[in-house]
XYZ file of C-alpha atoms in Angstrom:
602
model
C -38.679 -11.385 19.640
C -35.459 -13.169 19.050
C -32.500 -11.402 20.401
C -30.119 -10.417 17.619
C -26.501 -11.979 17.658
C -23.655 -9.996 15.876
C -22.081 -12.317 13.062
C -18.677 -12.047 14.753
C -20.386 -14.317 17.308
C -22.743 -16.037 15.506
C -20.310 -17.374 12.867
C -17.241 -18.070 14.959
C -15.080 -20.714 13.710
C -15.497 -23.620 15.579
C -12.726 -25.800 14.132
C -9.242 -25.413 12.720
C -10.901 -25.830 9.147
C -12.901 -23.082 9.372
C -10.457 -20.307 10.191
C -9.836 -18.026 7.770
C -6.604 -17.106 6.420
C -4.545 -18.589 9.195
C -4.057 -22.070 7.335
C 0.021 -22.353 8.257
C -0.716 -21.809 11.894
C -3.773 -24.364 12.106
C -2.164 -26.749 10.254
C 1.109 -26.797 12.366
C -1.306 -26.899 15.761
C -3.473 -29.809 14.161
C 0.050 -31.751 13.153
C 1.753 -31.179 16.886
C -1.681 -32.629 18.259
C -1.280 -35.537 16.383
C 1.893 -36.008 16.887
C 1.804 -34.958 20.472
C 4.727 -32.109 20.015
C 2.699 -29.783 21.831
C 4.371 -27.267 23.485
C 3.306 -26.626 27.267
C 3.510 -22.910 26.560
C 2.366 -21.276 23.654
C 2.146 -17.131 22.621
C -0.576 -16.059 19.669
C 0.257 -13.008 18.615
C -0.932 -10.502 15.734
C -3.406 -7.706 14.685
C -7.003 -7.377 16.166
C -9.564 -9.552 14.970
C -7.459 -12.197 12.863
C -8.290 -15.236 15.234
C -5.685 -15.251 18.262
C -8.296 -16.284 20.919
C -10.376 -18.254 18.746
C -7.453 -20.616 17.549
C -6.822 -20.645 21.777
C -10.520 -22.296 22.513
C -10.210 -24.527 19.509
C -7.125 -25.899 20.620
C -8.203 -26.097 24.236
C -10.853 -28.125 22.958
C -8.958 -30.313 20.898
C -6.259 -31.477 23.029
C -9.323 -33.038 24.958
C -11.662 -34.700 22.909
C -9.740 -37.769 21.713
C -11.298 -40.647 24.019
C -14.449 -38.782 24.049
C -17.586 -40.162 21.938
C -19.587 -36.506 22.294
C -18.125 -34.374 19.765
C -20.196 -31.499 21.230
C -18.815 -31.894 24.584
C -16.382 -28.263 25.020
C -14.920 -29.373 28.318
C -15.665 -25.754 29.648
C -14.848 -26.891 33.242
C -10.962 -27.684 31.707
C -10.583 -24.006 29.830
C -9.835 -21.298 32.090
C -9.962 -17.592 30.343
C -7.983 -14.752 32.461
C -8.364 -11.414 30.848
C -4.986 -9.713 31.576
C -6.166 -5.870 31.004
C -8.338 -6.345 34.378
C -6.220 -9.176 35.855
C -2.204 -7.919 35.653
C -1.314 -7.586 39.682
C 1.030 -10.229 41.402
C -1.381 -11.697 43.381
C -3.883 -12.482 40.180
C -1.194 -14.728 38.838
C -0.347 -16.129 42.578
C -4.364 -17.266 42.266
C -3.766 -18.929 38.956
C -0.241 -20.720 39.877
C -2.532 -22.137 43.085
C -5.328 -23.440 40.233
C -2.612 -24.735 37.741
C -1.943 -27.438 40.505
C -5.023 -29.008 40.603
C -5.399 -31.339 38.267
C -8.273 -32.046 35.733
C -11.730 -33.889 36.555
C -12.416 -34.881 32.891
C -10.243 -34.703 30.008
C -6.232 -34.734 29.954
C -5.455 -31.269 29.877
C -5.976 -27.975 31.880
C -5.680 -24.942 29.511
C -5.078 -21.686 30.628
C -5.732 -18.784 28.032
C -4.629 -15.072 29.304
C -5.527 -12.831 26.904
C -3.736 -9.039 26.491
C -0.955 -10.497 28.146
C 1.118 -7.777 27.272
C -0.612 -5.908 30.006
C 0.523 -7.569 32.763
C 2.963 -5.970 35.171
C 6.564 -6.917 35.480
C 6.201 -8.250 38.666
C 3.505 -10.275 37.632
C 5.814 -11.305 34.642
C 8.260 -12.271 37.058
C 5.990 -14.485 39.195
C 4.571 -16.478 36.344
C 8.105 -17.233 35.247
C 8.626 -20.262 37.049
C 5.253 -21.705 36.397
C 5.529 -21.029 32.914
C 8.858 -22.718 32.510
C 7.997 -25.726 34.515
C 4.115 -26.517 34.464
C 2.717 -29.550 35.634
C 1.911 -32.085 32.979
C -1.804 -31.903 32.681
C -1.294 -27.478 32.329
C -1.029 -25.675 29.201
C -1.170 -21.945 28.787
C -1.941 -19.928 25.693
C -0.885 -16.196 25.987
C -2.419 -13.654 23.294
C -1.677 -10.602 22.534
C -1.232 -7.505 19.861
C 1.848 -6.005 20.820
C 4.426 -8.686 21.223
C 7.357 -6.209 21.981
C 5.776 -5.259 25.346
C 6.155 -8.539 26.673
C 9.906 -8.840 28.857
C 12.030 -11.339 26.624
C 12.223 -13.785 29.638
C 8.679 -14.716 28.668
C 9.214 -14.587 24.783
C 11.862 -17.214 25.341
C 9.796 -19.797 27.238
C 7.059 -19.953 25.085
C 6.169 -21.036 21.081
C 5.234 -18.014 19.639
C 3.292 -18.128 16.598
C 2.386 -14.886 14.402
C -0.840 -14.481 12.757
C -1.057 -12.552 9.713
C -3.717 -9.707 8.536
C -6.955 -11.398 6.348
C -6.275 -10.958 2.942
C -8.733 -8.964 1.082
C -9.284 -12.041 -1.016
C -10.176 -14.569 2.151
C -12.377 -11.969 3.724
C -14.354 -11.003 0.601
C -14.957 -14.864 0.666
C -15.966 -15.352 3.605
C -17.913 -12.338 3.789
C -19.929 -14.157 0.589
C -20.478 -17.577 2.564
C -22.322 -15.545 5.108
C -23.983 -13.304 2.799
C -25.339 -16.772 0.877
C -26.333 -18.572 4.548
C -28.539 -15.024 5.537
C -29.808 -15.306 2.191
C -28.432 -11.533 1.380
C -27.857 -10.830 -2.195
C -24.501 -8.506 -3.127
C -22.252 -7.533 -5.286
C -18.479 -8.396 -5.744
C -17.654 -5.128 -5.359
C -19.831 -4.172 -2.416
C -17.999 -6.991 -0.473
C -14.302 -6.143 -1.537
C -15.363 -2.740 -0.314
C -15.822 -3.899 3.019
C -12.753 -6.313 3.175
C -10.952 -3.394 2.386
C -12.364 -1.126 5.104
C -11.981 -3.880 7.445
C -7.797 -3.383 7.083
C -7.135 -7.425 7.596
C -9.436 -7.802 10.974
C -12.122 -10.449 10.185
C -14.152 -9.617 13.229
C -14.564 -5.601 12.009
C -15.398 -7.184 8.384
C -18.221 -9.159 10.265
C -19.227 -6.093 12.233
C -19.111 -3.348 9.176
C -21.468 -6.374 7.064
C -24.051 -6.301 9.859
C -24.219 -2.412 9.607
C -24.550 -2.264 5.642
C -26.787 -5.114 5.925
C -29.193 -2.793 8.035
C -28.847 0.238 5.901
C -29.374 -1.623 2.822
C -31.481 -4.806 3.335
C -30.888 -8.026 1.826
C -29.341 -6.210 -1.709
C -25.856 -5.252 -0.941
C -25.021 -2.656 -4.016
C -21.214 -1.204 -4.063
C -22.840 2.612 -4.293
C -25.368 1.954 -1.161
C -22.233 0.442 0.642
C -20.288 3.268 -0.330
C -22.549 5.773 0.792
C -22.827 3.866 4.009
C -19.356 3.647 5.105
C -18.144 6.904 3.069
C -15.273 5.816 1.222
C -13.890 6.877 -2.217
C -14.391 4.076 -4.277
C -12.368 3.074 -7.996
C -14.940 4.820 -10.040
C -14.097 8.028 -8.013
C -10.722 8.017 -8.936
C -11.214 6.613 -12.695
C -13.588 9.452 -13.382
C -10.941 11.696 -12.016
C -8.162 10.178 -14.286
C -9.699 10.497 -17.029
C -10.331 14.478 -16.554
C -6.537 14.540 -15.961
C -5.648 12.227 -18.966
C -7.411 15.128 -21.003
C -5.948 18.103 -19.678
C -8.928 19.423 -18.273
C -7.980 21.645 -15.380
C -11.063 23.410 -14.445
C -13.187 20.239 -14.300
C -10.524 18.627 -12.292
C -10.882 21.260 -9.093
C -14.739 21.205 -9.519
C -14.805 17.249 -9.044
C -12.241 17.747 -6.086
C -14.579 20.180 -4.634
C -17.469 17.853 -4.710
C -15.326 15.681 -3.199
C -14.689 17.526 -0.126
C -18.470 18.762 -0.179
C -19.390 14.960 0.423
C -17.093 15.382 3.567
C -14.064 13.546 2.600
C -10.556 14.536 3.618
C -8.298 15.775 1.354
C -5.181 13.817 2.575
C -7.464 10.641 2.269
C -8.397 11.672 -1.371
C -4.700 12.416 -2.424
C -3.146 9.070 -0.572
C -6.071 7.496 -2.621
C -4.830 8.754 -5.674
C -1.667 7.959 -5.691
C -2.946 4.518 -4.704
C -4.661 4.533 -7.871
C -2.011 5.435 -10.322
C -0.047 2.239 -8.310
C -2.894 -0.018 -9.188
C -3.082 1.159 -12.961
C 1.005 0.834 -13.014
C 0.091 -2.935 -11.825
C -2.792 -3.557 -14.127
C -0.596 -2.562 -17.577
C 1.450 -5.932 -17.238
C -0.312 -9.203 -17.137
C 2.556 -10.926 -14.725
C 1.437 -8.178 -11.807
C -2.219 -8.353 -12.163
C -2.257 -10.521 -9.133
C -1.511 -8.020 -7.386
C -4.542 -5.981 -8.148
C -6.765 -7.182 -5.238
C -10.414 -6.190 -6.152
C -13.226 -7.649 -8.303
C -13.589 -8.880 -11.959
C -15.429 -5.530 -13.209
C -13.025 -3.077 -11.556
C -10.144 -5.063 -13.057
C -11.660 -4.628 -16.268
C -12.242 -0.981 -15.949
C -8.595 -0.759 -14.452
C -7.133 -2.528 -17.509
C -8.884 -0.128 -20.071
C -7.748 2.654 -18.234
C -4.623 1.428 -17.631
C -3.886 0.931 -21.595
C -4.782 4.692 -21.928
C -1.779 6.191 -19.661
C 1.849 5.818 -20.050
C 4.189 4.466 -17.543
C 5.794 7.350 -17.084
C 2.985 9.705 -16.722
C 2.027 7.146 -14.012
C 5.694 7.420 -12.089
C 5.474 10.931 -12.049
C 1.846 11.299 -10.711
C 2.565 8.998 -8.100
C 5.853 11.038 -7.105
C 3.892 14.282 -7.215
C 0.926 12.579 -5.292
C 3.040 10.963 -2.666
C 5.317 14.403 -2.326
C 1.779 16.099 -1.700
C 1.149 13.495 1.006
C 4.307 14.070 2.956
C 3.632 17.643 2.792
C -0.046 17.825 3.629
C -0.127 17.671 7.618
C 2.554 20.369 7.719
C 0.888 22.644 5.284
C -0.929 26.080 6.092
C -3.453 25.853 3.368
C -3.843 22.206 2.773
C -6.507 22.617 -0.282
C -4.196 24.571 -2.181
C -1.566 21.955 -1.777
C -4.166 19.408 -2.978
C -5.578 21.721 -5.781
C -1.711 22.433 -6.983
C -0.380 19.059 -6.887
C -4.234 17.824 -9.195
C -3.328 20.969 -11.374
C 0.633 19.702 -11.963
C -0.481 15.991 -12.536
C -2.899 17.525 -15.276
C -0.076 19.177 -17.086
C 2.246 15.936 -17.516
C 0.885 14.679 -20.723
C 0.579 18.566 -22.312
C 4.189 19.560 -21.184
C 6.034 16.477 -21.440
C 4.358 15.289 -25.043
C 3.242 18.365 -26.702
C 4.223 17.963 -29.898
C 6.312 20.638 -31.720
C 4.876 23.226 -34.090
C 6.732 22.215 -37.430
C 4.943 23.726 -40.308
C 1.536 23.447 -38.524
C -0.347 27.076 -39.090
C -4.076 27.180 -37.472
C -7.209 27.795 -40.004
C -7.095 31.919 -39.151
C -3.436 32.254 -39.392
C -3.537 33.441 -42.977
C -6.613 35.679 -42.740
C -5.642 37.368 -39.693
C -2.167 39.228 -40.612
C -0.868 41.003 -43.728
C 2.199 41.665 -45.107
C 3.718 44.517 -47.228
C 5.985 44.132 -50.037
C 8.561 46.530 -50.842
C 9.673 46.923 -54.395
C 13.041 45.652 -55.032
C 15.831 46.203 -57.316
C 18.340 43.803 -59.376
C 15.795 40.807 -59.173
C 15.453 40.501 -55.751
C 12.267 40.956 -53.491
C 12.441 42.264 -49.837
C 9.479 41.645 -47.365
C 9.344 43.519 -44.799
C 6.650 42.309 -42.267
C 7.425 40.243 -39.433
C 6.094 37.036 -41.142
C 4.721 36.073 -44.518
C 1.504 34.218 -44.834
C -0.126 33.551 -48.304
C -3.591 31.697 -48.820
C -1.836 28.681 -50.642
C 0.986 26.867 -49.095
C 3.563 27.951 -50.974
C 5.293 30.978 -53.162
C 7.566 30.288 -55.751
C 9.454 33.072 -57.023
C 10.501 33.823 -60.702
C 13.464 36.230 -59.555
C 16.904 34.838 -58.721
C 16.920 35.468 -55.063
C 14.188 36.182 -52.087
C 15.169 38.176 -49.220
C 13.093 38.293 -45.977
C 13.783 40.465 -43.351
C 11.698 39.305 -40.537
C 13.908 36.847 -37.822
C 11.660 34.313 -38.671
C 9.640 32.600 -41.871
C 7.986 29.984 -40.762
C 6.200 27.793 -43.824
C 3.578 25.381 -42.488
C 3.021 22.994 -45.307
C 5.063 20.159 -45.129
C 5.045 19.592 -49.350
C 4.473 21.515 -51.842
C 3.203 20.521 -55.247
C 2.243 22.708 -58.321
C -0.553 22.467 -60.472
C -1.898 25.086 -62.843
C 0.454 28.305 -61.753
C -1.366 31.004 -62.503
C 0.500 34.708 -62.154
C -0.247 36.936 -59.706
C 0.918 40.676 -59.107
C 1.823 41.485 -55.559
C 1.572 45.144 -54.859
C 1.978 47.202 -51.045
C -1.507 47.984 -49.871
C -3.047 51.213 -50.225
C -3.273 51.236 -46.249
C 0.325 51.696 -45.706
C 2.119 54.975 -46.061
C 3.975 54.898 -49.232
C 8.444 54.615 -48.851
C 10.303 56.552 -51.018
C 11.913 54.684 -53.569
C 15.834 53.800 -52.630
C 16.397 51.907 -55.920
C 15.723 52.427 -59.278
C 12.506 51.157 -60.075
C 12.046 47.787 -61.743
C 9.203 46.187 -63.038
C 6.738 44.881 -60.453
C 7.748 41.205 -59.448
C 5.885 38.533 -60.842
C 4.957 35.736 -58.275
C 3.795 32.180 -59.052
C 1.001 30.663 -56.442
C 0.039 27.068 -56.726
C -1.782 24.425 -54.860
C -0.182 22.268 -52.781
C -0.395 18.676 -51.352
C 1.519 16.650 -48.724
C 3.042 14.149 -51.004
C 6.065 16.179 -53.229
C 9.742 16.619 -52.151
C 9.798 20.417 -52.974
C 9.071 21.424 -49.174
C 11.701 18.968 -47.861
C 14.136 20.995 -49.971
C 13.230 24.496 -48.784
C 12.662 23.438 -44.969
C 16.923 21.969 -45.588
C 17.444 25.965 -47.387
C 15.943 27.589 -44.252
C 17.083 25.574 -41.666
C 20.733 26.110 -43.110
C 19.788 29.765 -43.335
C 18.671 30.020 -40.046
C 21.780 28.230 -38.391
C 24.573 30.416 -40.210
C 22.466 33.671 -39.089
C 22.309 32.231 -35.663
C 26.718 31.692 -36.048
C 26.314 35.165 -37.164
C 24.781 36.647 -34.445
C 25.134 34.713 -31.349
C 29.071 35.612 -30.070
C 30.273 33.310 -26.768
C 32.418 35.154 -24.490
C 36.148 33.738 -24.783
C 37.850 35.906 -22.073
C 41.128 34.649 -21.103
C 41.628 33.388 -17.329
C 44.505 31.812 -15.314
C 45.026 28.664 -13.872
C 44.900 30.496 -10.156
C 41.505 31.643 -11.216
C 40.409 28.288 -12.524
C 41.108 26.451 -9.154
C 39.312 29.053 -7.077
C 35.944 28.840 -9.169
C 36.715 24.480 -8.883
C 37.026 24.324 -5.035
C 33.776 26.929 -4.586
C 32.091 24.269 -6.799
C 33.087 21.468 -4.616
C 32.501 23.522 -1.560
C 28.721 24.181 -2.720
C 28.573 20.322 -3.424
C 29.612 19.614 0.204
C 27.337 21.977 1.327
C 24.524 20.214 -0.749
C 25.441 16.692 1.300
C 26.966 15.253 -1.904
C 30.237 14.356 -0.264
C 31.518 11.777 -2.627
C 31.164 13.669 -5.471
C 32.862 16.897 -3.953
C 35.485 14.502 -2.792
C 36.091 13.703 -6.379
C 36.782 16.848 -7.008
C 39.336 17.758 -4.415
C 41.041 14.103 -4.853
C 43.785 15.772 -6.972
C 44.185 19.948 -8.431
C 43.269 19.992 -12.134
C 45.818 21.294 -14.688
C 45.285 23.605 -16.999
C 46.238 22.990 -20.706
C 45.152 26.172 -22.904
C 41.197 26.519 -21.962
C 41.251 22.434 -21.095
C 41.083 21.515 -17.857
C 43.032 18.021 -17.090
C 41.834 16.119 -14.132
C 43.134 12.484 -12.733
C 41.155 10.085 -11.003
C 42.541 7.045 -9.501
C 40.032 4.450 -11.113
C 37.379 4.028 -13.744
C 34.518 3.733 -11.165
C 35.281 7.380 -9.796
C 35.614 8.190 -13.386
C 31.994 7.286 -13.973
C 30.667 9.071 -11.076
C 32.688 12.217 -12.100
C 31.349 12.306 -15.886
C 27.564 12.743 -13.959
C 28.649 15.633 -12.464
C 30.516 16.970 -15.526
C 27.913 19.176 -17.675
C 27.031 21.322 -14.720
C 30.610 21.923 -13.630
C 31.391 22.785 -17.069
C 28.458 25.356 -17.535
C 29.632 26.723 -14.092
C 33.089 26.969 -15.029
C 32.348 28.607 -18.520
C 30.081 31.395 -16.328
C 32.215 32.098 -13.864
C 35.349 32.519 -15.996
C 33.453 33.937 -19.027
C 35.200 31.584 -21.310
C 32.839 29.180 -23.169
C 35.850 27.351 -24.992
C 36.415 25.948 -21.996
C 36.655 21.869 -21.769
C 37.387 19.246 -18.992
C 39.191 16.002 -19.745
C 39.408 13.348 -17.193
C 42.366 11.053 -17.236
C 42.282 7.597 -15.070
C 45.906 7.566 -13.024
C 46.136 4.374 -11.001
C 49.170 5.900 -8.819
C 47.396 8.887 -7.841
C 47.629 9.377 -4.226
C 44.664 11.060 -2.063
C 45.883 14.087 -0.804
C 43.921 14.960 2.835
C 44.470 18.302 4.881
C 43.964 17.020 8.714
C 45.826 20.086 10.474
C 45.619 23.705 10.072
C 49.445 23.422 8.523
C 48.272 21.129 6.256
C 45.315 23.213 5.314
C 47.278 26.681 4.985
C 49.884 24.965 2.493
C 46.995 23.511 0.351
C 45.562 27.346 0.417
C 49.268 28.635 -0.824
C 49.140 26.326 -3.609
C 46.247 27.760 -4.898
C 47.147 31.135 -3.853
C 51.032 32.054 -3.164
C 50.236 35.727 -2.405
C 48.948 34.416 1.219
C 52.744 34.232 2.706
C 52.959 37.792 1.784
C 49.476 38.504 3.633
C 50.462 36.689 6.577
C 53.903 37.861 6.862
C 52.465 41.708 6.392
C 49.798 41.491 9.318
C 52.058 39.001 11.456
C 49.449 36.203 11.203
C 49.885 32.660 12.444
C 48.528 29.618 11.217
C-alpha cells in the first residue's frame, strides 16, 4: 500500500508562479534576482500557511540555478534550515555563525532559513546582530515569523521586510479546484467556497480541510456534505431564517433557532453570522459593491433575489441589533434568551416600522359583531348613544338637518361613497335594551337612507374632511395645556439643571453651549445668544428636548426659545471658588443673605 501524502506537501509550490495569492512578493523577488538587487537579510512575515517558508525555499534554489543545466538540482547542501523555536539559545546562534564563514562547495550562495525567528532569546538576537548586518558575500539569511512585533527593532532595521497577506477566498477556491481536478474529484463551487472560508486565509489549512472532506465524501464534494462534515452554518440556513424574519413569523424563527442549537452550533456563532448575512444582503443590493460578495454564482443569485425583498433601513437596523447582541453575548447570564430577544426584535422591524395606518379600513366582521342604539331626537336631530356606529353599507345619508354622535370617535371605513337607488329604512331602538324615558317632544321616526357605495366618488372625501375638522375642534376644546407664570430665576435654575444633566451623560460640548451665556427671558420667550453659526446649528439639534424639559418643569407650554448669533460674545468661565460663587449669586441673590446669616466662607 502506497503511503498517503497530504495535499499540503504533495502540492507545495516548486516555483514562484505556483505560489497562490502572493504575486506582489514573488514578482519583487524575481526582479531582485534578475537585477542582482537581492538583500543579504530578508524577513518574511505574515499569518500561518500563506507561503513564507515555501517562498524561502524557492528563493534558495533560484539564486543558485544560474550556470547549472540541471533544473531539478535543489542545492540541498547550500540550504540550511533552523527552527528557532527549539534552537533559540546563544550557543545555537554561535554554531550558525561558525558555519557562515565556510563558502559553498557548489553554487554561489549559502542560504540560511530561520523559521519562527521571534522565538529567539534576547541574548541570541544580540549575538546575531553583527553577522546579520555584515554577512559574508556568499551568505543570505531568510528569517520567517508570524509575530513580527516580537522581534527587536535592531533586527528589523537590518532586514528587508516582506509582509505576506492572507489568501483571499477566491484564490483559495481556484487553487482547490485545480487540486480537485488533478485528483479526479468532482465538486460543487459552493463546497470549495465553504472550505476556503473555513481556512480563514491559510492555504495549508484549506488543503488540510480538503483532504478531510474528501475522506468523508469520497470523489463527489457537495455543499451539503461539506457543511455536515465541517459543522458550519451555510448561507442557506441564514436565507431561510431571513425569510421567516421578513414575514414576521416569530414562533417559526424561535423554532428555527432551537433547531440550530440542537445541531450543536453556538448561539454566538449564529448571531454573528446573521449580522454578516445582513451585510452581504446590503452589499448585494448595489451592483457596484457586488464584487465584495465573495461566494459562488449560485449563492450570489440567491442573495440578489433576497436583497430585493428587504429595505436598506431594515438591514441597517438588523445589523445594529445583531452586533449589539454579539457584544453583550459573553457577559450575558442567559445567552439563549438574549439571542431570542434579538431575533424577536429583528422580526418586528417591518411590523412596527412599516405598519399601515388603519385609515377607514374595517375588518369584515366589524359590522356583525357590534350593535348600536338610537335615541329619539327632537327638532330634526338624531343622537347615537353607542360608542361606535357600524352599518352594513358603507355610508348613511341622513335626510334630517343635523347628525350628532355622542361617542368620542366615529370611524367610517370605506374611502368613498356612491349612491345607487336609495331605499328608505326606519331605524328604531332594539327591543333588548331598556326603554329610556322621553325627555323631549316626540317626533316622527327619523328617515334614513342607506345606499351602496364604491371607491370612486367624492362624497367620502368631503365626509372625512368634515370629521377631521370636527375632531380637531373637539380636541382644542378638551385639551388645556398649562401656562403657569414663572420668573427668570426659576427658568435659569432649570436651564442649568438640564445643562448639568447633559454633562453627566458625557455631552460636554452641548452642555457648554447652554452655559456659554445666561439666557434672557422676554415674556414666555427665552433668548439665548451664541458666538457663531456652527454653535447655533449644534444647539438647534438639542433644542426640542430642552424645550420639552422646560415646559414640563415650569408648567408652561407657551415657552419658546429664540437663538441669536452674537460674534462679540465672550465665554464666561468660573475658575476659582469665588468665580463660581459669583456665578451662583447672579442666578439667586438670596445666597448672599444665607452666607451672612450663617457666617459662611466661600
